């Protein structure tokens, strides 16, 4: 639930922040949640469209892998297509957002099993990071759902929302563990040190908005550089691999943008500092 304090009642420590962070939030506060949502659901949107254009390939893959027959394989593809596109429409229109998130959680779980992602640590961590973004979206929808009580003073947000935000933050930083490069080059060492430090700041909720915003910029740059699928001809398999990575990373960026927009929540060092 949103706090109903006046500016005179808010602890002064809560009003302080870095100039860059404050300026960014002032300029983008009307647009940031919309951009965050669009980025977050982009991987589901892209995958739902992929199911339509690659219907036969996806069906044959499932049929071959699980020997489940033509009908069940086709049902799997249809469920993925319908579930993902419907969930995206509901999230973007802000209708039944919680149900949409639960449906998308189900899609993640289904794909994790169907595509054997459970045994691929890199892809499993990325799916968990995607789930973290959905947790943050759930937390945002709970906040909006209770905004009708904004005139009633409350000292603390609801516990479920706090722990959703904590879980979302922790899961989101898993994406960066898949981007670490374990070699002796100077650039890789600097990237690992800086990335790990920012991951820890977001996870514990210290200088959270600034750290998350820095991660957004860094992750976007890495994504455009390493996953430039538009430079690869469509008929080559690498095009699809890079496209998949690109949109999954954009979804994690969307989750981080929600952290910037919503803040770290009650279970964080930033929130505890207000009580000191």
PDB file of C-alpha atoms in Angstrom:
ATOM      1  CA  UNK A   1       0.000   0.000   0.000  1.00  0.00           C
ATOM      2  CA  UNK A   2       1.329   3.424  -0.852  1.00  0.00           C
ATOM      3  CA  UNK A   3       2.225   5.621   2.097  1.00  0.00           C
ATOM      4  CA  UNK A   4       0.059   8.636   2.746  1.00  0.00           C
ATOM      5  CA  UNK A   5       2.675  10.727   4.517  1.00  0.00           C
ATOM      6  CA  UNK A   6       3.111  14.373   3.649  1.00  0.00           C
ATOM      7  CA  UNK A   7       6.606  15.532   2.759  1.00  0.00           C
ATOM      8  CA  UNK A   8       6.954  17.004   6.251  1.00  0.00           C
ATOM      9  CA  UNK A   9       6.298  13.587   7.804  1.00  0.00           C
ATOM     10  CA  UNK A  10       8.742  11.669   5.647  1.00  0.00           C
ATOM     11  CA  UNK A  11      12.179  11.169   7.211  1.00  0.00           C
ATOM     12  CA  UNK A  12      14.689  13.461   5.613  1.00  0.00           C
ATOM     13  CA  UNK A  13      16.888  10.496   4.713  1.00  0.00           C
ATOM     14  CA  UNK A  14      14.083   9.268   2.472  1.00  0.00           C
ATOM     15  CA  UNK A  15      14.106  12.523   0.523  1.00  0.00           C
ATOM     16  CA  UNK A  16      17.796  12.500  -0.200  1.00  0.00           C
ATOM     17  CA  UNK A  17      19.279  10.789  -3.218  1.00  0.00           C
ATOM     18  CA  UNK A  18      21.816  11.287  -5.910  1.00  0.00           C
ATOM     19  CA  UNK A  19      21.145  14.157  -8.283  1.00  0.00           C
ATOM     20  CA  UNK A  20      21.319  11.944 -11.359  1.00  0.00           C
ATOM     21  CA  UNK A  21      18.915   9.405  -9.910  1.00  0.00           C
ATOM     22  CA  UNK A  22      16.417  12.050  -8.771  1.00  0.00           C
ATOM     23  CA  UNK A  23      16.505  13.873 -12.104  1.00  0.00           C
ATOM     24  CA  UNK A  24      16.009  10.636 -14.029  1.00  0.00           C
ATOM     25  CA  UNK A  25      13.021   9.640 -11.911  1.00  0.00           C
ATOM     26  CA  UNK A  26      11.409  13.074 -12.209  1.00  0.00           C
ATOM     27  CA  UNK A  27      11.670  13.048 -15.990  1.00  0.00           C
ATOM     28  CA  UNK A  28      10.599   9.432 -16.508  1.00  0.00           C
ATOM     29  CA  UNK A  29       8.167   8.704 -13.669  1.00  0.00           C
ATOM     30  CA  UNK A  30       5.145   8.806 -16.020  1.00  0.00           C
ATOM     31  CA  UNK A  31       6.687   6.575 -18.659  1.00  0.00           C
ATOM     32  CA  UNK A  32       9.051   4.267 -16.747  1.00  0.00           C
ATOM     33  CA  UNK A  33       6.451   1.721 -15.524  1.00  0.00           C
ATOM     34  CA  UNK A  34       5.025   1.386 -19.069  1.00  0.00           C
ATOM     35  CA  UNK A  35       8.476   0.898 -20.607  1.00  0.00           C
ATOM     36  CA  UNK A  36       9.377  -1.549 -17.832  1.00  0.00           C
ATOM     37  CA  UNK A  37       6.262  -3.647 -18.484  1.00  0.00           C
ATOM     38  CA  UNK A  38       6.844  -3.694 -22.246  1.00  0.00           C
ATOM     39  CA  UNK A  39      10.469  -4.769 -21.801  1.00  0.00           C
ATOM     40  CA  UNK A  40       9.529  -7.383 -19.211  1.00  0.00           C
ATOM     41  CA  UNK A  41       6.940  -9.147 -21.357  1.00  0.00           C
ATOM     42  CA  UNK A  42       8.950  -8.797 -24.584  1.00  0.00           C
ATOM     43  CA  UNK A  43      10.384 -12.327 -24.356  1.00  0.00           C
ATOM     44  CA  UNK A  44       6.880 -13.803 -23.959  1.00  0.00           C
ATOM     45  CA  UNK A  45       5.605 -11.686 -26.840  1.00  0.00           C
ATOM     46  CA  UNK A  46       8.461 -12.727 -29.109  1.00  0.00           C
ATOM     47  CA  UNK A  47       8.147 -16.397 -28.138  1.00  0.00           C
ATOM     48  CA  UNK A  48       4.381 -16.395 -28.676  1.00  0.00           C
ATOM     49  CA  UNK A  49       4.852 -14.963 -32.164  1.00  0.00           C
ATOM     50  CA  UNK A  50       7.634 -17.500 -32.772  1.00  0.00           C
ATOM     51  CA  UNK A  51       5.200 -20.313 -31.960  1.00  0.00           C
ATOM     52  CA  UNK A  52       2.925 -19.094 -34.759  1.00  0.00           C
ATOM     53  CA  UNK A  53       5.601 -18.764 -37.425  1.00  0.00           C
ATOM     54  CA  UNK A  54       7.492 -21.914 -36.392  1.00  0.00           C
ATOM     55  CA  UNK A  55       4.462 -24.030 -35.532  1.00  0.00           C
ATOM     56  CA  UNK A  56       5.569 -27.159 -37.400  1.00  0.00           C
ATOM     57  CA  UNK A  57       9.191 -26.958 -36.169  1.00  0.00           C
ATOM     58  CA  UNK A  58       8.153 -26.512 -32.527  1.00  0.00           C
ATOM     59  CA  UNK A  59       5.542 -29.288 -32.784  1.00  0.00           C
ATOM     60  CA  UNK A  60       7.983 -31.708 -34.371  1.00  0.00           C
ATOM     61  CA  UNK A  61      10.643 -30.942 -31.761  1.00  0.00           C
ATOM     62  CA  UNK A  62       8.274 -31.696 -28.872  1.00  0.00           C
ATOM     63  CA  UNK A  63       6.959 -34.809 -30.590  1.00  0.00           C
ATOM     64  CA  UNK A  64      10.486 -36.109 -31.265  1.00  0.00           C
ATOM     65  CA  UNK A  65      11.816 -35.271 -27.793  1.00  0.00           C
ATOM     66  CA  UNK A  66       8.918 -36.656 -25.766  1.00  0.00           C
ATOM     67  CA  UNK A  67       7.329 -39.098 -28.245  1.00  0.00           C
ATOM     68  CA  UNK A  68       3.973 -37.675 -27.221  1.00  0.00           C
ATOM     69  CA  UNK A  69       2.262 -37.785 -30.594  1.00  0.00           C
ATOM     70  CA  UNK A  70       1.046 -35.162 -33.047  1.00  0.00           C
ATOM     71  CA  UNK A  71      -1.999 -34.084 -31.010  1.00  0.00           C
ATOM     72  CA  UNK A  72      -0.251 -33.483 -27.685  1.00  0.00           C
ATOM     73  CA  UNK A  73       2.689 -31.737 -29.376  1.00  0.00           C
ATOM     74  CA  UNK A  74       0.284 -29.435 -31.245  1.00  0.00           C
ATOM     75  CA  UNK A  75      -1.590 -28.750 -27.989  1.00  0.00           C
ATOM     76  CA  UNK A  76       1.689 -27.783 -26.311  1.00  0.00           C
ATOM     77  CA  UNK A  77       2.511 -25.268 -29.044  1.00  0.00           C
ATOM     78  CA  UNK A  78      -1.025 -23.852 -29.000  1.00  0.00           C
ATOM     79  CA  UNK A  79      -0.956 -23.495 -25.195  1.00  0.00           C
ATOM     80  CA  UNK A  80       2.355 -21.623 -25.388  1.00  0.00           C
ATOM     81  CA  UNK A  81       1.095 -19.345 -28.127  1.00  0.00           C
ATOM     82  CA  UNK A  82      -2.241 -18.550 -26.499  1.00  0.00           C
ATOM     83  CA  UNK A  83      -0.923 -18.330 -22.932  1.00  0.00           C
ATOM     84  CA  UNK A  84       1.948 -15.999 -23.734  1.00  0.00           C
ATOM     85  CA  UNK A  85       0.102 -13.644 -26.074  1.00  0.00           C
ATOM     86  CA  UNK A  86      -2.938 -13.446 -23.777  1.00  0.00           C
ATOM     87  CA  UNK A  87      -0.713 -12.776 -20.770  1.00  0.00           C
ATOM     88  CA  UNK A  88       1.114  -9.994 -22.643  1.00  0.00           C
ATOM     89  CA  UNK A  89      -2.145  -8.295 -23.657  1.00  0.00           C
ATOM     90  CA  UNK A  90      -3.477  -8.426 -20.080  1.00  0.00           C
ATOM     91  CA  UNK A  91      -0.248  -7.050 -18.592  1.00  0.00           C
ATOM     92  CA  UNK A  92      -0.004  -4.175 -21.071  1.00  0.00           C
ATOM     93  CA  UNK A  93      -3.695  -3.300 -20.661  1.00  0.00           C
ATOM     94  CA  UNK A  94      -3.434  -3.644 -16.844  1.00  0.00           C
ATOM     95  CA  UNK A  95      -6.375  -6.029 -16.712  1.00  0.00           C
ATOM     96  CA  UNK A  96      -6.199  -9.116 -14.463  1.00  0.00           C
ATOM     97  CA  UNK A  97      -2.449  -8.596 -14.121  1.00  0.00           C
ATOM     98  CA  UNK A  98      -2.085 -11.051 -11.248  1.00  0.00           C
ATOM     99  CA  UNK A  99      -3.791 -13.835 -13.213  1.00  0.00           C
ATOM    100  CA  UNK A 100      -1.652 -13.001 -16.231  1.00  0.00           C
ATOM    101  CA  UNK A 101       1.503 -13.286 -14.117  1.00  0.00           C
ATOM    102  CA  UNK A 102       0.430 -16.661 -12.731  1.00  0.00           C
ATOM    103  CA  UNK A 103      -0.233 -17.841 -16.280  1.00  0.00           C
ATOM    104  CA  UNK A 104       3.209 -16.679 -17.421  1.00  0.00           C
ATOM    105  CA  UNK A 105       4.797 -18.393 -14.407  1.00  0.00           C
ATOM    106  CA  UNK A 106       3.094 -21.559 -15.630  1.00  0.00           C
ATOM    107  CA  UNK A 107       4.512 -21.070 -19.124  1.00  0.00           C
ATOM    108  CA  UNK A 108       8.033 -20.685 -17.687  1.00  0.00           C
ATOM    109  CA  UNK A 109       7.637 -23.899 -15.666  1.00  0.00           C
ATOM    110  CA  UNK A 110       6.197 -25.768 -18.655  1.00  0.00           C
ATOM    111  CA  UNK A 111       8.999 -24.687 -20.988  1.00  0.00           C
ATOM    112  CA  UNK A 112      11.652 -25.442 -18.360  1.00  0.00           C
ATOM    113  CA  UNK A 113      10.504 -29.069 -18.367  1.00  0.00           C
ATOM    114  CA  UNK A 114       9.585 -29.439 -22.050  1.00  0.00           C
ATOM    115  CA  UNK A 115      12.840 -27.989 -23.383  1.00  0.00           C
ATOM    116  CA  UNK A 116      15.015 -29.664 -20.691  1.00  0.00           C
ATOM    117  CA  UNK A 117      16.142 -26.267 -19.417  1.00  0.00           C
ATOM    118  CA  UNK A 118      16.222 -27.754 -15.913  1.00  0.00           C
ATOM    119  CA  UNK A 119      19.539 -29.424 -16.752  1.00  0.00           C
ATOM    120  CA  UNK A 120      21.113 -26.389 -18.440  1.00  0.00           C
ATOM    121  CA  UNK A 121      22.366 -24.116 -15.653  1.00  0.00           C
ATOM    122  CA  UNK A 122      22.740 -21.017 -17.828  1.00  0.00           C
ATOM    123  CA  UNK A 123      19.222 -21.170 -19.262  1.00  0.00           C
ATOM    124  CA  UNK A 124      17.758 -22.197 -15.912  1.00  0.00           C
ATOM    125  CA  UNK A 125      19.245 -19.109 -14.250  1.00  0.00           C
ATOM    126  CA  UNK A 126      17.872 -16.916 -17.018  1.00  0.00           C
ATOM    127  CA  UNK A 127      14.413 -18.422 -16.559  1.00  0.00           C
ATOM    128  CA  UNK A 128      14.665 -17.784 -12.824  1.00  0.00           C
ATOM    129  CA  UNK A 129      15.646 -14.190 -13.551  1.00  0.00           C
ATOM    130  CA  UNK A 130      12.597 -13.923 -15.801  1.00  0.00           C
ATOM    131  CA  UNK A 131      10.490 -15.224 -12.935  1.00  0.00           C
ATOM    132  CA  UNK A 132      12.003 -12.534 -10.736  1.00  0.00           C
ATOM    133  CA  UNK A 133      10.733  -9.898 -13.136  1.00  0.00           C
ATOM    134  CA  UNK A 134       7.232 -11.376 -12.917  1.00  0.00           C
ATOM    135  CA  UNK A 135       7.442 -11.261  -9.108  1.00  0.00           C
ATOM    136  CA  UNK A 136       8.171  -7.539  -9.316  1.00  0.00           C
ATOM    137  CA  UNK A 137       5.244  -7.111 -11.698  1.00  0.00           C
ATOM    138  CA  UNK A 138       3.032  -8.889  -9.168  1.00  0.00           C
ATOM    139  CA  UNK A 139       4.277  -6.543  -6.448  1.00  0.00           C
ATOM    140  CA  UNK A 140       3.456  -3.539  -8.638  1.00  0.00           C
ATOM    141  CA  UNK A 141      -0.045  -4.852  -9.347  1.00  0.00           C
ATOM    142  CA  UNK A 142      -0.661  -5.338  -5.610  1.00  0.00           C
ATOM    143  CA  UNK A 143       0.425  -1.765  -4.990  1.00  0.00           C
ATOM    144  CA  UNK A 144      -1.911  -0.431  -7.683  1.00  0.00           C
ATOM    145  CA  UNK A 145      -4.736  -2.618  -6.450  1.00  0.00           C
ATOM    146  CA  UNK A 146      -4.515  -1.087  -2.979  1.00  0.00           C
ATOM    147  CA  UNK A 147      -4.020   2.511  -4.134  1.00  0.00           C
ATOM    148  CA  UNK A 148      -7.720   3.150  -3.453  1.00  0.00           C
ATOM    149  CA  UNK A 149      -6.727   3.301   0.215  1.00  0.00           C
ATOM    150  CA  UNK A 150      -4.036   5.891  -0.409  1.00  0.00           C
ATOM    151  CA  UNK A 151      -5.733   8.345   1.955  1.00  0.00           C
ATOM    152  CA  UNK A 152      -5.414   5.982   4.905  1.00  0.00           C
ATOM    153  CA  UNK A 153      -2.091   6.400   6.749  1.00  0.00           C
ATOM    154  CA  UNK A 154      -0.014   3.245   6.903  1.00  0.00           C
ATOM    155  CA  UNK A 155       3.452   2.853   8.329  1.00  0.00           C
ATOM    156  CA  UNK A 156       4.338  -0.385   6.525  1.00  0.00           C
ATOM    157  CA  UNK A 157       3.586  -2.028   3.227  1.00  0.00           C
ATOM    158  CA  UNK A 158       1.996  -5.469   3.140  1.00  0.00           C
ATOM    159  CA  UNK A 159       4.496  -8.244   3.909  1.00  0.00           C
ATOM    160  CA  UNK A 160       3.708 -10.303   0.775  1.00  0.00           C
ATOM    161  CA  UNK A 161       4.612  -7.350  -1.432  1.00  0.00           C
ATOM    162  CA  UNK A 162       7.863  -6.768   0.488  1.00  0.00           C
ATOM    163  CA  UNK A 163       8.991 -10.353   0.059  1.00  0.00           C
ATOM    164  CA  UNK A 164       7.913 -10.428  -3.587  1.00  0.00           C
ATOM    165  CA  UNK A 165      10.169  -7.435  -4.216  1.00  0.00           C
ATOM    166  CA  UNK A 166      13.024  -9.089  -2.317  1.00  0.00           C
ATOM    167  CA  UNK A 167      12.601 -12.361  -4.225  1.00  0.00           C
ATOM    168  CA  UNK A 168      12.340 -10.488  -7.514  1.00  0.00           C
ATOM    169  CA  UNK A 169      15.553  -8.555  -6.863  1.00  0.00           C
ATOM    170  CA  UNK A 170      17.502 -11.652  -5.899  1.00  0.00           C
ATOM    171  CA  UNK A 171      16.285 -13.649  -8.903  1.00  0.00           C
ATOM    172  CA  UNK A 172      16.985 -10.812 -11.342  1.00  0.00           C
ATOM    173  CA  UNK A 173      20.662 -10.635 -10.474  1.00  0.00           C
ATOM    174  CA  UNK A 174      21.063 -14.266 -11.528  1.00  0.00           C
ATOM    175  CA  UNK A 175      21.134 -12.999 -15.109  1.00  0.00           C
ATOM    176  CA  UNK A 176      24.475 -11.338 -14.428  1.00  0.00           C
ATOM    177  CA  UNK A 177      25.993 -14.578 -13.196  1.00  0.00           C
ATOM    178  CA  UNK A 178      25.496 -15.926 -16.729  1.00  0.00           C
ATOM    179  CA  UNK A 179      27.380 -12.935 -18.147  1.00  0.00           C
ATOM    180  CA  UNK A 180      30.536 -13.316 -16.061  1.00  0.00           C
ATOM    181  CA  UNK A 181      33.649 -14.242 -18.054  1.00  0.00           C
ATOM    182  CA  UNK A 182      36.228 -16.327 -16.251  1.00  0.00           C
ATOM    183  CA  UNK A 183      39.398 -15.362 -18.085  1.00  0.00           C
ATOM    184  CA  UNK A 184      42.436 -13.286 -17.229  1.00  0.00           C
ATOM    185  CA  UNK A 185      41.832 -10.303 -19.526  1.00  0.00           C
ATOM    186  CA  UNK A 186      41.754  -6.881 -17.874  1.00  0.00           C
ATOM    187  CA  UNK A 187      38.325  -6.014 -19.313  1.00  0.00           C
ATOM    188  CA  UNK A 188      36.781  -9.258 -18.047  1.00  0.00           C
ATOM    189  CA  UNK A 189      38.201  -8.775 -14.558  1.00  0.00           C
ATOM    190  CA  UNK A 190      36.853  -5.207 -14.337  1.00  0.00           C
ATOM    191  CA  UNK A 191      33.483  -6.301 -15.727  1.00  0.00           C
ATOM    192  CA  UNK A 192      33.225  -9.122 -13.190  1.00  0.00           C
ATOM    193  CA  UNK A 193      34.179  -6.922 -10.225  1.00  0.00           C
ATOM    194  CA  UNK A 194      31.835  -4.067 -11.142  1.00  0.00           C
ATOM    195  CA  UNK A 195      29.004  -6.413 -12.112  1.00  0.00           C
ATOM    196  CA  UNK A 196      29.300  -8.424  -8.914  1.00  0.00           C
ATOM    197  CA  UNK A 197      29.314  -5.262  -6.789  1.00  0.00           C
ATOM    198  CA  UNK A 198      26.167  -3.962  -8.495  1.00  0.00           C
ATOM    199  CA  UNK A 199      24.488  -7.371  -8.143  1.00  0.00           C
ATOM    200  CA  UNK A 200      25.146  -7.350  -4.406  1.00  0.00           C
ATOM    201  CA  UNK A 201      23.811  -3.793  -4.030  1.00  0.00           C
ATOM    202  CA  UNK A 202      20.559  -4.684  -5.808  1.00  0.00           C
ATOM    203  CA  UNK A 203      20.167  -7.970  -3.909  1.00  0.00           C
ATOM    204  CA  UNK A 204      20.601  -6.403  -0.440  1.00  0.00           C
ATOM    205  CA  UNK A 205      18.706  -3.251  -1.371  1.00  0.00           C
ATOM    206  CA  UNK A 206      21.445  -0.640  -0.813  1.00  0.00           C
ATOM    207  CA  UNK A 207      21.460   2.366  -3.179  1.00  0.00           C
ATOM    208  CA  UNK A 208      19.056   0.116  -5.040  1.00  0.00           C
ATOM    209  CA  UNK A 209      17.613   2.474  -7.629  1.00  0.00           C
ATOM    210  CA  UNK A 210      21.003   3.818  -8.671  1.00  0.00           C
ATOM    211  CA  UNK A 211      22.540   0.326  -8.822  1.00  0.00           C
ATOM    212  CA  UNK A 212      19.569  -1.040 -10.809  1.00  0.00           C
ATOM    213  CA  UNK A 213      19.687   1.893 -13.222  1.00  0.00           C
ATOM    214  CA  UNK A 214      23.417   1.335 -13.759  1.00  0.00           C
ATOM    215  CA  UNK A 215      22.748  -2.344 -14.427  1.00  0.00           C
ATOM    216  CA  UNK A 216      20.054  -1.393 -16.955  1.00  0.00           C
ATOM    217  CA  UNK A 217      22.474   0.768 -18.942  1.00  0.00           C
ATOM    218  CA  UNK A 218      25.251  -1.807 -18.759  1.00  0.00           C
ATOM    219  CA  UNK A 219      23.028  -4.769 -19.588  1.00  0.00           C
ATOM    220  CA  UNK A 220      21.432  -2.958 -22.514  1.00  0.00           C
ATOM    221  CA  UNK A 221      24.857  -2.136 -23.969  1.00  0.00           C
ATOM    222  CA  UNK A 222      26.020  -5.749 -23.559  1.00  0.00           C
ATOM    223  CA  UNK A 223      22.776  -7.013 -25.080  1.00  0.00           C
ATOM    224  CA  UNK A 224      22.997  -4.851 -28.197  1.00  0.00           C
ATOM    225  CA  UNK A 225      26.677  -5.736 -28.684  1.00  0.00           C
ATOM    226  CA  UNK A 226      26.590  -9.505 -28.087  1.00  0.00           C
ATOM    227  CA  UNK A 227      23.030 -10.375 -29.202  1.00  0.00           C
ATOM    228  CA  UNK A 228      22.719  -8.362 -32.406  1.00  0.00           C
ATOM    229  CA  UNK A 229      20.486 -10.930 -34.133  1.00  0.00           C
ATOM    230  CA  UNK A 230      19.527  -8.418 -36.841  1.00  0.00           C
ATOM    231  CA  UNK A 231      23.060  -8.707 -38.270  1.00  0.00           C
ATOM    232  CA  UNK A 232      22.614 -12.462 -38.891  1.00  0.00           C
ATOM    233  CA  UNK A 233      20.584 -13.758 -41.873  1.00  0.00           C
ATOM    234  CA  UNK A 234      17.196 -15.154 -40.824  1.00  0.00           C
ATOM    235  CA  UNK A 235      17.851 -18.597 -42.295  1.00  0.00           C
ATOM    236  CA  UNK A 236      20.884 -19.209 -40.044  1.00  0.00           C
ATOM    237  CA  UNK A 237      20.290 -20.967 -36.677  1.00  0.00           C
ATOM    238  CA  UNK A 238      22.408 -18.347 -34.883  1.00  0.00           C
ATOM    239  CA  UNK A 239      19.748 -15.737 -35.719  1.00  0.00           C
ATOM    240  CA  UNK A 240      17.190 -17.519 -33.545  1.00  0.00           C
ATOM    241  CA  UNK A 241      19.656 -18.156 -30.716  1.00  0.00           C
ATOM    242  CA  UNK A 242      20.698 -14.509 -30.529  1.00  0.00           C
ATOM    243  CA  UNK A 243      17.098 -13.344 -30.847  1.00  0.00           C
ATOM    244  CA  UNK A 244      16.095 -15.545 -27.914  1.00  0.00           C
ATOM    245  CA  UNK A 245      18.952 -14.203 -25.768  1.00  0.00           C
ATOM    246  CA  UNK A 246      18.194 -10.620 -26.772  1.00  0.00           C
ATOM    247  CA  UNK A 247      14.563 -10.666 -25.701  1.00  0.00           C
ATOM    248  CA  UNK A 248      15.236 -12.625 -22.518  1.00  0.00           C
ATOM    249  CA  UNK A 249      17.767  -9.984 -21.548  1.00  0.00           C
ATOM    250  CA  UNK A 250      15.261  -7.234 -22.389  1.00  0.00           C
ATOM    251  CA  UNK A 251      12.818  -8.870 -19.983  1.00  0.00           C
ATOM    252  CA  UNK A 252      15.396  -8.730 -17.195  1.00  0.00           C
ATOM    253  CA  UNK A 253      16.006  -5.071 -18.078  1.00  0.00           C
ATOM    254  CA  UNK A 254      12.261  -4.547 -17.672  1.00  0.00           C
ATOM    255  CA  UNK A 255      12.440  -6.110 -14.215  1.00  0.00           C
ATOM    256  CA  UNK A 256      15.308  -3.827 -13.236  1.00  0.00           C
ATOM    257  CA  UNK A 257      13.350  -0.822 -14.503  1.00  0.00           C
ATOM    258  CA  UNK A 258      10.510  -1.874 -12.193  1.00  0.00           C
ATOM    259  CA  UNK A 259      13.032  -1.862  -9.334  1.00  0.00           C
ATOM    260  CA  UNK A 260      13.960   1.694 -10.326  1.00  0.00           C
ATOM    261  CA  UNK A 261      10.296   2.704 -10.508  1.00  0.00           C
ATOM    262  CA  UNK A 262       9.051   0.938  -7.353  1.00  0.00           C
ATOM    263  CA  UNK A 263      12.101   1.006  -5.126  1.00  0.00           C
ATOM    264  CA  UNK A 264      13.538  -1.954  -3.224  1.00  0.00           C
ATOM    265  CA  UNK A 265      10.597  -2.525  -0.874  1.00  0.00           C
ATOM    266  CA  UNK A 266      10.523  -2.947   2.888  1.00  0.00           C
ATOM    267  CA  UNK A 267      13.061  -5.786   3.110  1.00  0.00           C
ATOM    268  CA  UNK A 268      16.115  -3.759   2.122  1.00  0.00           C
ATOM    269  CA  UNK A 269      18.916  -1.687   3.601  1.00  0.00           C
ATOM    270  CA  UNK A 270      17.513   1.455   1.957  1.00  0.00           C
ATOM    271  CA  UNK A 271      14.263   1.007   3.861  1.00  0.00           C
ATOM    272  CA  UNK A 272      16.028   0.245   7.129  1.00  0.00           C
ATOM    273  CA  UNK A 273      18.066   3.449   6.818  1.00  0.00           C
ATOM    274  CA  UNK A 274      14.817   5.449   7.035  1.00  0.00           C
ATOM    275  CA  UNK A 275      14.233   4.004  10.497  1.00  0.00           C
ATOM    276  CA  UNK A 276      17.646   5.014  11.727  1.00  0.00           C
TER     277      UNK A 276
END
